[in-house]
Coordinates of C-alpha atoms and ligand atoms in Angstrom, one line a residue:
M13 CA -42.0 -101.2 -33.9
V14 CA -39.1 -98.7 -33.6
G15 CA -37.2 -97.6 -30.5
I16 CA -34.0 -97.8 -28.4
D17 CA -32.2 -101.1 -29.0
K18 CA -29.1 -100.4 -26.9
I19 CA -28.1 -97.6 -24.5
N20 CA -25.0 -96.7 -22.5
F21 CA -23.5 -93.8 -20.6
Y22 CA -20.0 -92.5 -20.0
T23 CA -18.8 -90.1 -17.4
P24 CA -15.2 -89.1 -16.6
N25 CA -13.6 -91.0 -13.7
T26 CA -12.9 -88.0 -11.5
Y27 CA -15.5 -86.4 -9.3
I28 CA -15.9 -84.0 -6.4
D29 CA -17.8 -85.0 -3.2
L30 CA -20.4 -82.3 -2.7
E31 CA -20.4 -82.5 1.1
E32 CA -16.8 -81.6 0.9
L33 CA -17.5 -78.8 -1.5
A34 CA -20.3 -77.5 0.7
K35 CA -18.0 -77.4 3.8
H36 CA -15.3 -75.6 1.7
R37 CA -17.9 -73.0 0.5
G38 CA -19.3 -72.5 4.0
V39 CA -22.7 -74.0 3.1
D40 CA -24.7 -76.5 5.1
P41 CA -24.0 -79.8 3.3
A42 CA -27.7 -80.7 3.6
K43 CA -28.5 -77.9 1.2
F44 CA -26.6 -79.7 -1.5
T45 CA -27.5 -83.3 -0.6
I46 CA -31.2 -82.8 0.4
G47 CA -32.2 -79.3 -0.8
I48 CA -30.6 -79.8 -4.3
G49 CA -30.4 -83.6 -4.2
Q50 CA -26.8 -84.1 -5.4
S51 CA -24.1 -86.1 -3.8
K52 CA -21.2 -86.2 -6.3
M53 CA -20.3 -84.2 -9.4
S54 CA -18.3 -85.5 -12.3
V55 CA -15.3 -83.2 -13.2
P56 CA -13.7 -83.8 -16.6
P57 CA -9.9 -83.6 -17.1
I58 CA -8.7 -81.6 -20.1
S59 CA -8.3 -85.0 -21.9
Q60 CA -12.1 -85.5 -21.9
D61 CA -14.2 -83.3 -24.1
T62 CA -17.6 -83.6 -25.8
V63 CA -16.2 -85.7 -28.6
S64 CA -14.1 -88.2 -26.6
M65 CA -16.9 -88.6 -24.0
A66 CA -19.4 -89.3 -26.8
A67 CA -17.0 -91.9 -28.4
N68 CA -16.5 -93.5 -25.0
A69 CA -20.3 -93.9 -24.5
A70 CA -21.0 -95.3 -27.9
Y71 CA -18.0 -97.6 -28.4
P72 CA -19.1 -100.5 -26.1
L73 CA -22.5 -100.7 -27.9
L74 CA -21.2 -101.3 -31.4
T75 CA -21.0 -104.6 -33.2
E76 CA -19.8 -105.1 -36.8
N77 CA -23.5 -105.2 -37.9
D78 CA -24.1 -101.8 -36.3
L79 CA -21.0 -100.3 -37.9
N80 CA -22.3 -101.4 -41.3
N81 CA -25.9 -100.4 -40.8
I82 CA -25.9 -97.1 -39.0
D83 CA -26.8 -94.6 -41.7
L84 CA -27.4 -91.7 -39.4
I85 CA -25.4 -90.3 -36.5
V86 CA -27.0 -87.4 -34.6
V87 CA -25.3 -85.7 -31.6
G88 CA -27.3 -83.4 -29.4
T89 CA -24.9 -81.0 -27.7
E90 CA -24.6 -77.4 -26.5
T91 CA -20.9 -77.7 -25.7
G92 CA -19.5 -78.7 -29.1
V93 CA -15.8 -78.3 -29.9
D94 CA -16.1 -76.3 -33.1
E95 CA -18.4 -73.7 -34.4
S96 CA -18.6 -75.4 -37.8
K97 CA -17.5 -79.0 -37.7
S98 CA -20.0 -81.4 -36.0
V99 CA -19.2 -83.6 -33.1
A100 CA -21.0 -86.3 -35.1
S101 CA -18.4 -86.1 -37.9
F102 CA -15.6 -86.8 -35.4
I103 CA -17.6 -89.7 -34.0
H104 CA -18.1 -91.1 -37.4
D105 CA -14.3 -91.3 -37.8
L106 CA -13.4 -92.4 -34.3
L107 CA -15.9 -95.3 -34.3
D108 CA -15.2 -96.3 -37.8
I109 CA -18.7 -96.2 -39.1
H110 CA -19.2 -97.0 -42.8
P111 CA -18.6 -94.1 -45.2
F112 CA -22.2 -93.7 -46.6
A113 CA -23.7 -92.4 -43.3
K114 CA -24.8 -88.8 -42.5
S115 CA -23.5 -87.1 -39.4
V116 CA -25.0 -84.0 -37.9
D117 CA -25.3 -82.1 -34.5
L118 CA -28.5 -80.6 -33.2
K119 CA -28.6 -77.8 -30.7
Q120 CA -31.3 -76.5 -28.4
A121 CA -29.8 -76.6 -24.9
C122 CA -30.6 -79.9 -23.1
F123 CA -33.3 -80.7 -25.7
G124 CA -30.8 -81.5 -28.5
A125 CA -30.6 -85.3 -27.9
T126 CA -34.4 -85.6 -27.8
A127 CA -34.6 -83.8 -31.2
G128 CA -32.0 -86.3 -32.3
L129 CA -33.9 -89.3 -31.0
M130 CA -37.1 -88.2 -32.7
M131 CA -35.3 -87.6 -36.0
A132 CA -33.7 -91.1 -35.6
V133 CA -37.0 -92.8 -34.9
D134 CA -38.6 -91.2 -37.9
F135 CA -35.6 -92.1 -40.0
V136 CA -35.8 -95.8 -39.0
R137 CA -39.6 -95.8 -39.5
L138 CA -38.9 -94.8 -43.1
H139 CA -35.9 -97.2 -43.5
P140 CA -36.7 -100.2 -41.3
D141 CA -33.5 -102.1 -42.2
K142 CA -31.2 -99.2 -41.1
K143 CA -30.1 -98.0 -37.7
A144 CA -29.2 -94.6 -36.2
L145 CA -26.8 -93.7 -33.5
V146 CA -28.0 -90.9 -31.2
I147 CA -25.7 -89.3 -28.6
G148 CA -26.2 -86.5 -26.0
S149 CA -22.8 -85.3 -24.9
D150 CA -22.0 -82.2 -22.7
I151 CA -19.9 -80.6 -20.0
S152 CA -22.0 -78.4 -17.8
R153 CA -20.2 -75.3 -16.5
Y154 CA -21.4 -72.3 -14.5
G155 CA -18.1 -71.5 -12.8
L156 CA -16.3 -72.0 -9.5
N157 CA -18.3 -70.5 -6.5
S158 CA -21.2 -69.6 -8.8
S159 CA -24.9 -70.1 -7.8
G160 CA -25.1 -73.0 -10.2
E161 CA -21.7 -74.6 -9.2
V162 CA -23.3 -77.6 -7.5
T163 CA -25.5 -78.4 -10.6
Q164 CA -22.6 -78.9 -13.0
G165 CA -21.4 -82.3 -14.3
A166 CA -20.1 -84.0 -17.5
G167 CA -21.0 -87.1 -19.5
S168 CA -22.6 -88.7 -22.5
V169 CA -25.3 -91.1 -23.3
A170 CA -25.3 -93.1 -26.6
M171 CA -28.3 -95.0 -28.0
I172 CA -28.8 -97.2 -31.0
V173 CA -32.2 -96.8 -32.6
S174 CA -33.5 -99.7 -34.7
S175 CA -36.6 -101.6 -35.7
N176 CA -37.6 -104.3 -33.2
P177 CA -35.6 -102.7 -30.4
K178 CA -34.5 -104.7 -27.5
I179 CA -35.2 -102.1 -24.8
I180 CA -38.1 -99.7 -25.5
E181 CA -40.5 -99.0 -28.3
I182 CA -41.1 -95.2 -28.8
E183 CA -44.8 -94.5 -29.3
E184 CA -46.0 -92.2 -32.0
T185 CA -47.8 -89.4 -30.1
S186 CA -45.8 -86.8 -28.4
V187 CA -46.4 -83.1 -27.7
S188 CA -43.7 -80.3 -27.8
M189 CA -43.7 -76.7 -26.8
T190 CA -41.5 -73.7 -27.6
K191 CA -41.3 -70.3 -25.9
S192 CA -38.3 -68.0 -26.5
I193 CA -37.1 -67.1 -23.0
F194 CA -33.8 -66.3 -21.2
D195 CA -33.8 -68.7 -18.3
F196 CA -30.3 -70.2 -19.1
W197 CA -28.1 -69.4 -22.1
R198 CA -24.4 -69.1 -23.1
P199 CA -23.4 -66.4 -25.5
N200 CA -20.7 -67.4 -28.0
Y201 CA -18.1 -65.3 -26.2
S202 CA -18.6 -67.1 -22.8
K203 CA -17.2 -70.4 -21.6
T204 CA -19.8 -70.6 -18.8
A205 CA -23.6 -70.5 -18.9
I206 CA -25.6 -67.5 -17.6
V207 CA -28.6 -68.5 -15.6
D208 CA -31.6 -67.0 -13.9
G209 CA -31.9 -70.0 -11.5
K210 CA -35.3 -69.2 -10.0
F211 CA -36.9 -68.4 -13.3
S212 CA -35.4 -71.5 -14.9
N213 CA -37.0 -73.7 -12.2
E214 CA -40.4 -72.0 -12.8
A215 CA -40.1 -72.3 -16.5
Y216 CA -39.3 -76.0 -16.3
I217 CA -42.3 -76.7 -14.0
S218 CA -44.7 -74.7 -16.1
F219 CA -43.6 -76.3 -19.3
F220 CA -44.2 -79.7 -17.8
S221 CA -47.7 -78.9 -16.4
E222 CA -48.8 -77.2 -19.6
L223 CA -47.5 -80.1 -21.7
W224 CA -49.1 -82.7 -19.5
V225 CA -52.5 -81.1 -19.8
E226 CA -52.1 -81.0 -23.6
Y227 CA -50.7 -84.5 -23.8
S228 CA -53.5 -86.1 -21.8
K229 CA -56.1 -84.2 -23.8
R230 CA -54.7 -85.4 -27.1
T231 CA -54.1 -89.0 -26.0
N232 CA -56.9 -89.6 -23.4
L233 CA -54.2 -91.2 -21.3
S234 CA -54.1 -90.6 -17.5
L235 CA -51.4 -91.2 -14.9
E236 CA -52.8 -94.7 -14.3
D237 CA -51.5 -95.6 -17.8
F238 CA -47.9 -94.9 -16.7
S239 CA -45.5 -97.0 -14.6
A240 CA -42.9 -94.3 -14.4
F241 CA -41.9 -90.8 -15.5
C242 CA -38.3 -89.9 -16.5
F243 CA -37.2 -86.3 -16.4
H244 CA -34.4 -84.1 -17.6
L245 CA -32.5 -83.8 -14.3
P246 CA -30.4 -80.7 -13.9
Y247 CA -30.4 -81.8 -10.2
T248 CA -32.4 -84.6 -8.8
K249 CA -35.0 -82.5 -6.9
M250 CA -36.0 -80.7 -10.1
G251 CA -38.1 -83.4 -11.7
K252 CA -39.9 -84.1 -8.4
K253 CA -40.9 -80.4 -8.1
A254 CA -42.6 -80.8 -11.5
L255 CA -44.1 -84.2 -10.8
L256 CA -45.7 -83.6 -7.4
P257 CA -48.4 -81.1 -8.5
I258 CA -49.9 -83.5 -11.0
L259 CA -49.9 -86.3 -8.4
E260 CA -52.0 -84.3 -5.9
K261 CA -55.3 -85.9 -6.8
E262 CA -53.9 -89.3 -7.7
A263 CA -54.9 -92.5 -5.8
P264 CA -52.2 -93.4 -3.1
K265 CA -51.2 -96.6 -4.8
N266 CA -50.4 -95.0 -8.2
K267 CA -48.8 -92.0 -6.5
D268 CA -46.5 -94.2 -4.5
L269 CA -45.5 -96.2 -7.5
L270 CA -44.7 -93.1 -9.6
L271 CA -42.7 -91.5 -6.7
E272 CA -40.8 -94.7 -6.0
N273 CA -39.8 -95.1 -9.6
Y274 CA -38.9 -91.4 -9.8
Q275 CA -36.4 -92.1 -7.0
Y276 CA -34.9 -95.0 -8.9
S277 CA -34.6 -92.7 -12.0
T278 CA -32.4 -90.2 -10.0
N279 CA -29.6 -92.5 -8.7
Y280 CA -27.1 -91.9 -11.5
S281 CA -27.7 -88.2 -11.8
R282 CA -27.3 -87.8 -8.0
D283 CA -23.7 -89.1 -8.5
I284 CA -22.8 -87.5 -11.8
G285 CA -24.6 -84.1 -12.0
N286 CA -26.2 -82.3 -14.9
I287 CA -25.0 -83.7 -18.2
Y288 CA -27.4 -81.5 -20.2
T289 CA -28.5 -83.3 -23.4
G290 CA -27.9 -86.8 -22.0
S291 CA -29.6 -86.2 -18.7
L292 CA -33.1 -87.5 -19.5
Y293 CA -31.6 -90.7 -20.9
L294 CA -29.4 -91.1 -17.9
S295 CA -32.6 -91.0 -15.8
F296 CA -34.1 -93.6 -18.0
M297 CA -31.1 -95.9 -17.6
S298 CA -31.1 -95.3 -13.8
L299 CA -34.8 -96.3 -13.7
I300 CA -34.6 -99.5 -15.7
E301 CA -31.3 -100.6 -14.1
H302 CA -32.5 -100.0 -10.5
A303 CA -36.3 -100.7 -10.7
S304 CA -36.0 -103.7 -13.1
S305 CA -37.8 -106.1 -10.7
S306 CA -40.9 -104.0 -10.6
L307 CA -41.0 -103.1 -14.3
T308 CA -42.2 -105.5 -16.9
A309 CA -42.6 -105.6 -20.7
T310 CA -45.4 -103.3 -22.1
D311 CA -45.1 -100.9 -19.1
R312 CA -45.5 -97.4 -20.4
I313 CA -42.7 -94.9 -19.4
G314 CA -43.3 -91.1 -19.8
F315 CA -40.4 -88.8 -20.8
F316 CA -40.1 -85.1 -20.1
S317 CA -37.4 -83.4 -22.1
Y318 CA -36.6 -79.8 -21.3
G319 CA -34.0 -77.5 -22.9
S320 CA -33.7 -73.9 -21.6
G321 CA -34.4 -71.2 -24.0
A322 CA -36.8 -73.1 -24.1
V323 CA -38.2 -76.2 -25.9
A324 CA -39.8 -79.2 -24.2
E325 CA -41.5 -82.4 -25.1
I326 CA -43.5 -85.2 -23.5
F327 CA -43.2 -88.5 -25.3
T328 CA -43.7 -92.1 -24.2
G329 CA -42.3 -95.5 -24.8
K330 CA -43.3 -99.1 -23.9
L331 CA -40.7 -101.5 -22.5
V332 CA -40.2 -104.6 -24.6
D333 CA -40.0 -108.2 -23.6
G334 CA -36.5 -109.2 -22.4
F335 CA -35.3 -105.6 -21.9
K336 CA -33.5 -106.6 -18.7
D337 CA -31.1 -108.8 -20.8
S338 CA -29.8 -105.7 -22.7
L339 CA -28.8 -103.5 -19.8
L340 CA -25.2 -102.7 -18.9
S341 CA -25.9 -102.3 -15.1
A342 CA -22.7 -104.1 -14.0
E343 CA -20.5 -101.9 -16.3
H344 CA -22.2 -98.8 -15.0
E345 CA -21.7 -99.7 -11.4
K346 CA -18.0 -100.4 -12.1
L347 CA -17.5 -97.1 -13.8
L348 CA -19.0 -95.2 -10.9
T349 CA -17.4 -97.1 -8.1
N350 CA -13.9 -96.9 -9.6
R351 CA -13.8 -93.1 -9.9
I352 CA -11.3 -90.9 -8.2
D353 CA -12.5 -88.5 -5.4
L354 CA -10.8 -85.2 -6.1
S355 CA -9.6 -82.8 -3.4
I356 CA -10.9 -79.3 -3.6
E357 CA -7.5 -78.2 -4.8
D358 CA -7.4 -80.8 -7.6
Y359 CA -10.9 -79.9 -8.6
T360 CA -10.0 -76.3 -8.9
T361 CA -6.9 -77.0 -10.9
M362 CA -8.8 -79.4 -13.2
F363 CA -11.7 -77.0 -13.6
T364 CA -9.4 -74.1 -14.6
K365 CA -7.0 -75.9 -16.8
E366 CA -7.1 -74.6 -20.4
L367 CA -5.4 -75.3 -23.7
S368 CA -2.6 -72.8 -24.5
I369 CA -2.6 -73.0 -28.2
D370 CA 0.3 -71.2 -30.0
S371 CA 0.0 -69.0 -33.0
D372 CA 0.3 -72.0 -35.3
G373 CA -2.6 -73.8 -33.5
N374 CA -0.5 -76.3 -31.6
H375 CA -0.8 -77.7 -28.1
L376 CA -0.4 -81.4 -27.7
F377 CA -0.3 -83.0 -24.2
N378 CA -0.3 -86.5 -22.7
Q379 CA -3.5 -88.2 -21.5
D380 CA -4.1 -87.0 -17.9
K381 CA -2.8 -89.6 -15.5
T382 CA -6.2 -89.8 -13.8
D383 CA -7.9 -90.6 -17.1
N384 CA -8.1 -94.3 -18.1
S385 CA -10.8 -93.9 -20.8
I386 CA -10.6 -95.6 -24.1
F387 CA -10.9 -92.4 -26.2
F388 CA -9.2 -89.2 -25.1
F389 CA -8.5 -85.7 -26.4
K390 CA -4.8 -85.2 -27.3
G391 CA -4.8 -81.5 -28.0
T392 CA -4.5 -79.5 -31.2
E393 CA -2.1 -79.6 -34.1
N394 CA -2.3 -77.0 -36.8
H395 CA -5.7 -75.9 -35.2
Q396 CA -7.1 -79.4 -35.7
R397 CA -8.3 -81.4 -32.7
L398 CA -6.7 -84.8 -32.3
Y399 CA -7.9 -87.8 -30.4
G400 CA -6.2 -90.9 -29.1
K401 CA -7.5 -94.4 -28.4
N402 CA -6.2 -96.9 -25.8
Ligands
HMG501 P1 -29.7 -71.7 -4.8 O1 -30.1 -70.2 -4.7 O2 -28.3 -72.1 -4.5 O3 -30.6 -72.6 -3.9 O4 -30.1 -72.1 -6.3 P2 -32.0 -72.2 -3.1 O5 -31.7 -71.2 -2.1 O6 -33.1 -72.1 -4.1 O7 -32.1 -73.6 -2.4 C1 -32.3 -74.8 -3.1 C2 -33.1 -75.8 -2.2 O8 -32.3 -76.1 -1.1 C3 -34.4 -75.1 -1.7 O9 -35.4 -76.1 -1.7 C4 -34.0 -74.8 -0.2 O10 -35.1 -74.8 0.7 C5 -33.1 -76.0 0.1 P3 -36.7 -75.9 -2.5 O11 -37.4 -74.8 -2.0 O12 -36.2 -75.6 -4.0 O13 -37.4 -77.2 -2.4 N1 -32.2 -75.7 1.2 C6 -31.9 -76.7 2.1 N2 -32.3 -77.9 2.3 C7 -31.8 -78.7 3.4 N3 -31.0 -78.1 4.3 C8 -30.5 -76.9 4.2 C9 -31.0 -76.1 3.1 N4 -30.7 -74.8 2.6 C10 -31.5 -74.6 1.5 N5 -29.7 -76.3 5.0 C11 -30.4 -73.5 -8.2 C12 -30.4 -73.4 -6.7 C13 -30.8 -74.8 -8.7 C14 -31.4 -72.4 -8.7 C15 -29.0 -73.1 -8.7 O14 -28.1 -74.1 -8.4 C16 -28.9 -72.9 -10.2 O15 -29.2 -71.8 -10.7 N6 -28.6 -74.0 -11.0 C17 -28.6 -73.9 -12.5 C18 -29.9 -73.8 -13.1 C19 -30.8 -75.0 -13.1 O16 -30.3 -76.1 -12.9 N7 -32.1 -74.9 -13.3 C20 -33.0 -76.0 -13.4 C21 -34.1 -75.8 -14.4 S1 -33.5 -75.3 -16.0 C22 -32.9 -76.7 -16.8 O17 -33.2 -77.8 -16.3 C23 -32.1 -76.6 -18.0 C24 -30.6 -76.7 -17.8 O18 -30.3 -78.1 -17.7 C25 -29.9 -76.1 -19.0 C26 -30.2 -76.6 -20.4 O19 -31.3 -76.8 -20.8 O20 -29.2 -76.7 -21.2 C27 -30.1 -76.0 -16.6

């Protein structure tokens, strides 16, 4: 039995309240909070990037035993910090993982962490005494005042994959699908993503419905075999738009259960925003930390991973006995309740702040005063990115 043994998320401790943003943009706040389904959006200071966020998510999980037995580090990201050097290689160093591990990034929009999870599960199936660290880490940016502004966010999810996992066993059958489309993409020369919003929503929904038909055909499983579905959540209404059509003919009892659990799976994303690669796993944590009284061991959870461009996958897992004892619910609540609510002015300043590297590749700065995270980005020296640890 192989699966997720430990899981944690990190998000920067600064956010913008979306009702305030709506008022400032002259939009009815209900459009953001009900129409889109978002309440708050994490905004990273310049001292938090994809690497530091990933380290902050993984660090609390690691014991001495993990550091000595993690032979594979995979980071799914679409907002890496270097065209060549992997985020995973920085993480290997920052977390002090033993030298004989391999470290690599995987990219396919928001799908990268799922590719990493599948690679890690296969790796541990082949090497049952070894572990893998899988991270999804991203900063989602469409730009100030853009159509996607309200669906931005920042954060990381870290998971340890092992034999005899303490949280969820990943089952063997899954179905993936690829279609090369331009629903959302970011050319190398652009700091912000380009998106065809309406088309991206349609693509997401049609990938889910096509995959569900294929998945149920291959496995003979029906919705009654599931206790919950977790979705990649670019915003919290998105997964529901995909889920509702397949629930139409479902018996009321099962339909209500799946909808209720869907709601639980959206709590964290509603207050953080789209964290791209980590988003699906943030939904999973939100589900098991908020619906834990109704979920029990052996319950089957469905996962829908979607990465624009586009690749998607439906896979499943079964909760294992005692999973509730391994959750970091109290730490997550503390992280979210202690955040700083930014004014529109501070949000704008933070969003537009950039490195001003001189011709020798230098720009070092102090950790932002709003940032109390363990790992932080210090700037560059001789074109090399440097990180600090508190
Ligand atoms: P928009 O044009 O601002 O919003 O774009 P809209 O006009 O479509 O309205 C949104 C919803 O609010 C609608 O509900 C309105 O009716 C409702 P729906 O019909 O969808 O159910 N509404 C209101 N509700 C209550 N009170 C009101 C009110 N007014 C309107 N007063 C959009 C929204 C999400 C398209 C935009 O923000 C966007 O482009 N976001 C980025 C793209 C995105 O997130 N796409 C999702 C699928 S693609 C994906 O998930 C991959 C991704 O994560 C990237 C990756 O893989 O790396 C993005």
